[in-house]
Coordinates of C-alpha atoms and ligand atoms in Angstrom, one line a residue:
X1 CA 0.0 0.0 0.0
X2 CA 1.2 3.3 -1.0
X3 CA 2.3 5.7 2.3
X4 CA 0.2 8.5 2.5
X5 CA 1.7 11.3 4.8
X6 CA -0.7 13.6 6.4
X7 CA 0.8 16.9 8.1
X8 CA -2.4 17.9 9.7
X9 CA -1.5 16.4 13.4
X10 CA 0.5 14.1 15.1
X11 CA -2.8 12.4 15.6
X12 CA -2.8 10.6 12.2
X13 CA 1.0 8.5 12.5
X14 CA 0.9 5.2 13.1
X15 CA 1.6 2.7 16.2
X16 CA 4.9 2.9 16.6
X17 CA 6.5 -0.4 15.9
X18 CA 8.1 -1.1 19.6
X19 CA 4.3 0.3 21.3
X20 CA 2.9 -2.3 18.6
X21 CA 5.3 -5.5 19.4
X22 CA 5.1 -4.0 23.1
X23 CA 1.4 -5.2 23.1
X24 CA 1.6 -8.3 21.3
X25 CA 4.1 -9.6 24.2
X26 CA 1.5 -9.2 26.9
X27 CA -1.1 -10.9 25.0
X28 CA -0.4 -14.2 25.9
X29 CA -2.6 -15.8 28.5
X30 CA -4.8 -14.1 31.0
X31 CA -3.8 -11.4 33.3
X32 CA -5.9 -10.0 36.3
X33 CA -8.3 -7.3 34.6
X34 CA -8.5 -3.6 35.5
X35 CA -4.9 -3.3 35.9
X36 CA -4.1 -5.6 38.9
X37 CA -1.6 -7.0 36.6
X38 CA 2.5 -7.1 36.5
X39 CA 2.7 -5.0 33.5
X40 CA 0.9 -2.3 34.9
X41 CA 2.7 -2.0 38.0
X42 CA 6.1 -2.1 35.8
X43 CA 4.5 1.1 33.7
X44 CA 3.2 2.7 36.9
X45 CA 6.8 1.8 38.0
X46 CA 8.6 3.9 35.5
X47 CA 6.4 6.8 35.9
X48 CA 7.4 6.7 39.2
X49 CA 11.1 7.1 38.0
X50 CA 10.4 10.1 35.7
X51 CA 8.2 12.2 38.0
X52 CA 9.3 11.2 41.3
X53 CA 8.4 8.5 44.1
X54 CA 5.7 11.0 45.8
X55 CA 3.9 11.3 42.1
X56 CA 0.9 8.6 41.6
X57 CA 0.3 7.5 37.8
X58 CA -3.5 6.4 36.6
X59 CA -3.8 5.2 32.9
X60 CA -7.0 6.5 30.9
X61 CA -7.7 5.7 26.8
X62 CA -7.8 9.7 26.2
X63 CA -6.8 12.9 26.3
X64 CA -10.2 13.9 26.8
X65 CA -11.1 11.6 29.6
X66 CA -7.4 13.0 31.2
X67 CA -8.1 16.5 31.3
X68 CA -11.6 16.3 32.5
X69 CA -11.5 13.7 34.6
X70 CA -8.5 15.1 36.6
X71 CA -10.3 18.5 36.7
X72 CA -13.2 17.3 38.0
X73 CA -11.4 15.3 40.6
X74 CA -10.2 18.6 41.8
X75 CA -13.3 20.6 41.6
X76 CA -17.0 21.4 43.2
X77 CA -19.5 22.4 40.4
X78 CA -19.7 26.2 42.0
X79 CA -15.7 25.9 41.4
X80 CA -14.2 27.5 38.0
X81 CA -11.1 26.9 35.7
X82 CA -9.3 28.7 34.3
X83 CA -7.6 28.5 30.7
X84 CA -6.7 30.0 28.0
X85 CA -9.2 30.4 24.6
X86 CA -6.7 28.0 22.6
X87 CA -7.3 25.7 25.0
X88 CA -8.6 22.2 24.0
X89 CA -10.3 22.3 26.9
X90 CA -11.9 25.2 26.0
X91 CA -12.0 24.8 22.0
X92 CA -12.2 21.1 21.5
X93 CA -13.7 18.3 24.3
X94 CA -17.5 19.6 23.3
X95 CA -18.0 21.2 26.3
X96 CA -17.2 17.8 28.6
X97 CA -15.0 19.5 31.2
X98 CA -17.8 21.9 31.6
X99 CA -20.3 19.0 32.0
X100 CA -18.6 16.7 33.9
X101 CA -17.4 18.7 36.8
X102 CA -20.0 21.4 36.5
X103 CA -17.9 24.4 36.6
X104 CA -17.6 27.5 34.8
X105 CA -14.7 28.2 32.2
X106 CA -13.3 31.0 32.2
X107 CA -11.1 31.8 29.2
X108 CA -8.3 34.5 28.8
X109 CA -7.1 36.4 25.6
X110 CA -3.9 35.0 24.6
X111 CA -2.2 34.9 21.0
X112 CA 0.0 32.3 21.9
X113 CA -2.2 30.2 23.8
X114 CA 0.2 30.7 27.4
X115 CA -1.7 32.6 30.1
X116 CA -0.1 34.5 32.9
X117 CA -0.8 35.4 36.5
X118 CA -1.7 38.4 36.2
X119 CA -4.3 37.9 33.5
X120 CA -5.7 35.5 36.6
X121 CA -5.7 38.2 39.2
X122 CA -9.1 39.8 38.3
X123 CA -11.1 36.7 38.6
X124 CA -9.8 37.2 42.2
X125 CA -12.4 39.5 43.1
X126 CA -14.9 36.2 43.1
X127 CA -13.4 34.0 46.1
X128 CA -15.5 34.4 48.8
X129 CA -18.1 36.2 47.1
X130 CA -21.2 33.8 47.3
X131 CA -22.5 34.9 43.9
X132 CA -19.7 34.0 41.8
X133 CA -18.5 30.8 40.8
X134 CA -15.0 30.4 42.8
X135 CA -12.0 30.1 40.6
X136 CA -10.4 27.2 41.9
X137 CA -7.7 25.2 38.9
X138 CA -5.2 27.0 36.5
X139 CA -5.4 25.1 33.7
X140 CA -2.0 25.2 31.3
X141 CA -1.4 23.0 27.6
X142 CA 2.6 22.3 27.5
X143 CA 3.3 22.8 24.4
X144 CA 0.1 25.0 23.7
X145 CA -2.4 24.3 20.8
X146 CA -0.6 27.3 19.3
X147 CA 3.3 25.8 19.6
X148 CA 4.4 27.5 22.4
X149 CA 6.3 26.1 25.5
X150 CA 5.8 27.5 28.8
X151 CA 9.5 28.1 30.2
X152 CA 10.5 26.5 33.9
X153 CA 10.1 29.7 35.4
X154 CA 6.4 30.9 33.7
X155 CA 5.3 27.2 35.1
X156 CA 6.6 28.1 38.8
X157 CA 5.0 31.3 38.7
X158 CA 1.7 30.1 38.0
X159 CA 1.7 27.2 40.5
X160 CA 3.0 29.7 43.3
X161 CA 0.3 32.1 42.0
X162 CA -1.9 28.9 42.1
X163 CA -0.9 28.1 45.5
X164 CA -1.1 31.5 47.0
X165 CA -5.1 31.6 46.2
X166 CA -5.8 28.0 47.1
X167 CA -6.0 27.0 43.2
X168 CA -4.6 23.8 41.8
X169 CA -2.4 24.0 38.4
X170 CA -3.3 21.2 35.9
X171 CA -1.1 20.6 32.7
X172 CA -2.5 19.6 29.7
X173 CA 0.5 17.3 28.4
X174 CA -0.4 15.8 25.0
X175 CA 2.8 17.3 23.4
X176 CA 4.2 17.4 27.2
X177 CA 7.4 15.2 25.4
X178 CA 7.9 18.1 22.6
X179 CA 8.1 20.5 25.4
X180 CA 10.4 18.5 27.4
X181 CA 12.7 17.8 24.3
X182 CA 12.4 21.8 23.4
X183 CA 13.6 23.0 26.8
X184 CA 16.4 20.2 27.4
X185 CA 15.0 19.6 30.9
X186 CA 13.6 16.2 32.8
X187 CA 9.8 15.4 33.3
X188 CA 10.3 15.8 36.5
X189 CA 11.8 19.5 36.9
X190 CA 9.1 20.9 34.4
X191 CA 5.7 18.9 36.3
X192 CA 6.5 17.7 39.9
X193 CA 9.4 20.4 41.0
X194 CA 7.7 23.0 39.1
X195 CA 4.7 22.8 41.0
X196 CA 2.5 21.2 38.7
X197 CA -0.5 19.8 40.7
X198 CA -1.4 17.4 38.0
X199 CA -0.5 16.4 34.7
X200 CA -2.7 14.6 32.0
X201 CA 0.6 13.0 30.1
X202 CA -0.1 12.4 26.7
X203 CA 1.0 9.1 25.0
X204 CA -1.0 8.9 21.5
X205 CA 0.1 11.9 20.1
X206 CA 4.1 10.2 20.5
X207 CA 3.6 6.6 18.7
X208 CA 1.2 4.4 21.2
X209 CA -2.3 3.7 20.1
X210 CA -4.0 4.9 22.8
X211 CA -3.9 5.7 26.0
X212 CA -2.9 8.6 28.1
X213 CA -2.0 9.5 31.5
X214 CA -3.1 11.3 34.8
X215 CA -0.1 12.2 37.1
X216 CA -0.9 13.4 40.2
X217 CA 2.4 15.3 42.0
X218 CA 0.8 15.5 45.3
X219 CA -0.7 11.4 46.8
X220 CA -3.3 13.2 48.9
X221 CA -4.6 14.9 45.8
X222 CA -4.5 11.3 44.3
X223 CA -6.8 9.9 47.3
X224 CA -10.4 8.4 45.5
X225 CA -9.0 9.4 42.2
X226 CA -9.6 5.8 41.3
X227 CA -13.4 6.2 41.8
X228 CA -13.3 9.7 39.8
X229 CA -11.8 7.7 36.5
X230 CA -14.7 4.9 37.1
X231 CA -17.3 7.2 37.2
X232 CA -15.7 9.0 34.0
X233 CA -15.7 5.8 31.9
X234 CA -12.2 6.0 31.7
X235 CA -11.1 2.6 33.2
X236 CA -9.6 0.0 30.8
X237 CA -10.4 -3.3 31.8
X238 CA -8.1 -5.2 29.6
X239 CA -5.5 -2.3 31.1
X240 CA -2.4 -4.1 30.4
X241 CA -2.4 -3.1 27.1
X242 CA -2.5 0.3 28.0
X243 CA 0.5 0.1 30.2
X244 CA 2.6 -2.2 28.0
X245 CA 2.6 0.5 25.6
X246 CA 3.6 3.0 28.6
X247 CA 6.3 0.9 29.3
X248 CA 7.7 0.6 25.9
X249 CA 7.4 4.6 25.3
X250 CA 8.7 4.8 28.7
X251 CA 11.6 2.8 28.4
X252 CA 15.2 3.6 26.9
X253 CA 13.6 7.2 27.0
X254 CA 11.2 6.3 23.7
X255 CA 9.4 9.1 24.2
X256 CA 12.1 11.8 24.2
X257 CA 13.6 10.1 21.1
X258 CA 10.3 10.4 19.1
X259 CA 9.3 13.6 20.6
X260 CA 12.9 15.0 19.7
X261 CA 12.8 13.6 16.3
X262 CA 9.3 15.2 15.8
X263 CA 10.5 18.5 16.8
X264 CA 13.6 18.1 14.6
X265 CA 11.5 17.3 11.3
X266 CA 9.5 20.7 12.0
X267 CA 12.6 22.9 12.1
X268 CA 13.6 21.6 9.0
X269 CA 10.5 22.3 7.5
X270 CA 10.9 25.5 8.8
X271 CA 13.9 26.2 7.5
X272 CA 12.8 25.4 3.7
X273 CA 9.6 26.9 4.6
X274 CA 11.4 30.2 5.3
X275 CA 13.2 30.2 1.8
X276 CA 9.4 30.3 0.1
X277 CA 8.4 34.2 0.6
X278 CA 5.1 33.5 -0.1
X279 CA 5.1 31.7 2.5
X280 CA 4.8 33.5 6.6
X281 CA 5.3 31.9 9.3
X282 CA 2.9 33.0 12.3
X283 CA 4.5 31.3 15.0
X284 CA 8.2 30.9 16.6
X285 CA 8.4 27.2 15.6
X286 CA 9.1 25.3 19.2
X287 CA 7.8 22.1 18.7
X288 CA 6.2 19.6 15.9
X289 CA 3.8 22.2 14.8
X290 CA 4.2 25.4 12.1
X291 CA 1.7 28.0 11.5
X292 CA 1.9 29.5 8.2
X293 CA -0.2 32.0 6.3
X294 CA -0.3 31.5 2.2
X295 CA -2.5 32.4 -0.9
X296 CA -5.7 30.7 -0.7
X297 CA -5.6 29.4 -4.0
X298 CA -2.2 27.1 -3.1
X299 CA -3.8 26.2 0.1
X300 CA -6.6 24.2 -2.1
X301 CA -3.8 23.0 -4.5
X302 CA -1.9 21.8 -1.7
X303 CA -4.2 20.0 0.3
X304 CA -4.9 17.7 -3.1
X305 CA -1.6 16.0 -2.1
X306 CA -1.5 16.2 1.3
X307 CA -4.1 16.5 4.2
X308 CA -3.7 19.3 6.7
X309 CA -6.3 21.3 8.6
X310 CA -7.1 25.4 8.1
X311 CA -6.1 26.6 11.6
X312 CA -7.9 30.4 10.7
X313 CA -9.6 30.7 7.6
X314 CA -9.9 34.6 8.1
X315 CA -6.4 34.5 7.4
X316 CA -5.8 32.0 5.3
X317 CA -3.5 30.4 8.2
X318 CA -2.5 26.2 8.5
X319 CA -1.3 24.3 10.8
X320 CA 1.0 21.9 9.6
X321 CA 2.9 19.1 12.0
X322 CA 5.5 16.7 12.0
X323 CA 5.0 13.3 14.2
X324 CA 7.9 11.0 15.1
X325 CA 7.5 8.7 11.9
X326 CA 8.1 12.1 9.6
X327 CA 11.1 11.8 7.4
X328 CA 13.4 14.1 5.4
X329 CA 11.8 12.6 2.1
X330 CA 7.9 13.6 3.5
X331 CA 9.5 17.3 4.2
X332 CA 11.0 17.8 0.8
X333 CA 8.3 16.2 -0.9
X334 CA 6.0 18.8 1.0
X335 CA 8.6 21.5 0.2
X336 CA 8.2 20.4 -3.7
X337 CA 4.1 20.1 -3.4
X338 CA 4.1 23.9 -1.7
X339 CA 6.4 25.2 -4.2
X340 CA 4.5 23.6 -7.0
X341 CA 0.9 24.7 -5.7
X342 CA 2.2 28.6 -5.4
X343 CA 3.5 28.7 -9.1
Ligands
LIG401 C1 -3.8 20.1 23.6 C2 -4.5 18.8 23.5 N1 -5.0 18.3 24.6 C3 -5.6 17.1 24.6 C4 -5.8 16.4 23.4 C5 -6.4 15.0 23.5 O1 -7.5 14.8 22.8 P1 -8.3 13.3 22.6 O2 -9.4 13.3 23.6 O3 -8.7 13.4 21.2 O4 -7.3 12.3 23.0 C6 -5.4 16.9 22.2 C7 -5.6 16.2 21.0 O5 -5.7 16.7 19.9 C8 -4.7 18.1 22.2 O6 -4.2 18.7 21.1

């Protein structure tokens, strides 16, 4: 069958081969369901390495069922969160964090899709104010839907701002790897000793088939979690298939290696990408994702050959992203396709 490579989203690579041979080893016999099982202990096992031996580590089949489920573990219904509007939480989980947990989203302006304290420090005026709907978790993406990586220091000033109002700082990680490959710095410094309260860990976007993770950095915040992901239908039962692909992304640092790779494939896009002036690039290229703005007309052309999305049709501005199966020959192929559909 002829490959067919998609830059629309990390989404749409494969299983990577080691998360694919990873499952087929653990499907031999039977093995205690609903992760009472030795595989899922060894995956839990090596979160415990990366984020610390105070983290706890619950596997879930989404990034969906992460965020919303972790957020409502942390919430009341007269509680509200707080994002930014690039948020996925905001922009692309239908509402379900509002639904499940009940609270109210509030979203701040941001171009870049990072949010800062003092952007937060209005909502203030609502804690202890029986009217309003109490502000109560600081919800980040790392990398942002927009590219951007929050820096050690942004992180730590959120959580301390977090911690100074009795908020909790959730991470949306589904790119957490591309971030952590970008900034050169462990999983651990940039979630647990950054003050990260908890971390939905992303795992499908960087070669598994599914499955994603909820870190908690704090155990007491962790207590009845368990119940939380029941009640959110995001308990596997046949879970060690989840956690042998954790383990094999987890392993011989698999998921830096992908991510990294990822990340390199999208600065050398960039760098042909800035050769073509047609061609302007909206967004300081961090991770596996570019944002470009071109004529219309070569946009259609383009997308005969290869499937991306229209980030802001206003604008004429795509979104175009490498995955950790990209190879030089898909990026100069691209290259060719662009340069041909601008002529
Ligand atoms: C920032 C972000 N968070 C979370 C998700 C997870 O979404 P899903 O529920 O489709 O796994 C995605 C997927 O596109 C994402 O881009």
């Amino acid at each position: 069958m002829k490959r067919f490579k998609i830059f629309a989203s990390d989404n749409n690579a494969p299983v990577h081969d080691k998360v694919f041979n990873a499952m087929l080893e653990v499907n031999e016999g039977d093995a205690i369901a609903y992760g009472d099982d030795p595989y899922t202990d060894e995956a839990l096992r090596l979160f415990k390495e990366l984020f610390g031996s105070e983290s706890s580590t619950y596997f879930v089949f989404n990034g969906t069922g992460a965020n919303v489920s972790a957020i409502s573990h942390l919430t009341r219904p007269y509680h509200a969160i707080v994002s930014s509007d690039k948020a996925h939480i905001h922009h692309d989980e239908c509402g379900a964090p509002e639904k499940f947990s009940g609270c109210k989203l509030h979203v701040l302006p941001s171009d870049n899709g990072k949010i800062k304290p003092n952007q937060i420090k209005p909502l203030l005026h609502s804690l202890g104010f029986q009217h309003h709907s109490q502000p109560k978790v600081i919800s980040i993406t790392q990398a942002t839907e927009m590219g951007a990586v929050y820096s050690l220091d942004e992180i730590k000033s959120l959580a301390d701002f977090a911690k100074e109002h009795d908020m909790f700082l959730h991470m949306d990680g589904a790119r957490i790897a591309n971030a952590a490959a970008y900034l050169n710095v462990s999983l651990k410094e940039m979630v647990t000793m950054s003050g990260v309260d908890v971390l939905s860990f992303g795992g499908t976007k960087n070669g598994l088939m599914m499955g994603e993770a909820v870190v908690f950095s704090n155990p007491l915040l962790a207590i009845d979690y368990e119940y939380t992901r029941k009640q959110s239908m995001q308990l596997a039962s046949k879970m060690r298939y989840i956690s042998a692909q954790f383990k094999a992304l987890l392993s011989d640092s698999l998921w830096l290696e992908n991510a990294r790779h990822a990340n390199h494939m999208a600065k050398l896009l960039e760098e042909k990408i800035r050769e073509i002036p047609e061609v302007q690039i909206t967004q300081p290229v961090q991770i596996n994702a570019i944002f470009a703005i071109l004529p219309p007309a070569a946009i259609e052309k383009l997308l005969k050959e290869f499937f991306f999305y229209t980030w802001d049709a206003s604008r004429h501005e795509v979104r175009w992203m490498t995955s950790y199966n990209t190879t030089e020959e898909d990026v100069m192929s691209f290259i060719a396709a662009l340069k041909a559909a601008l002529k």
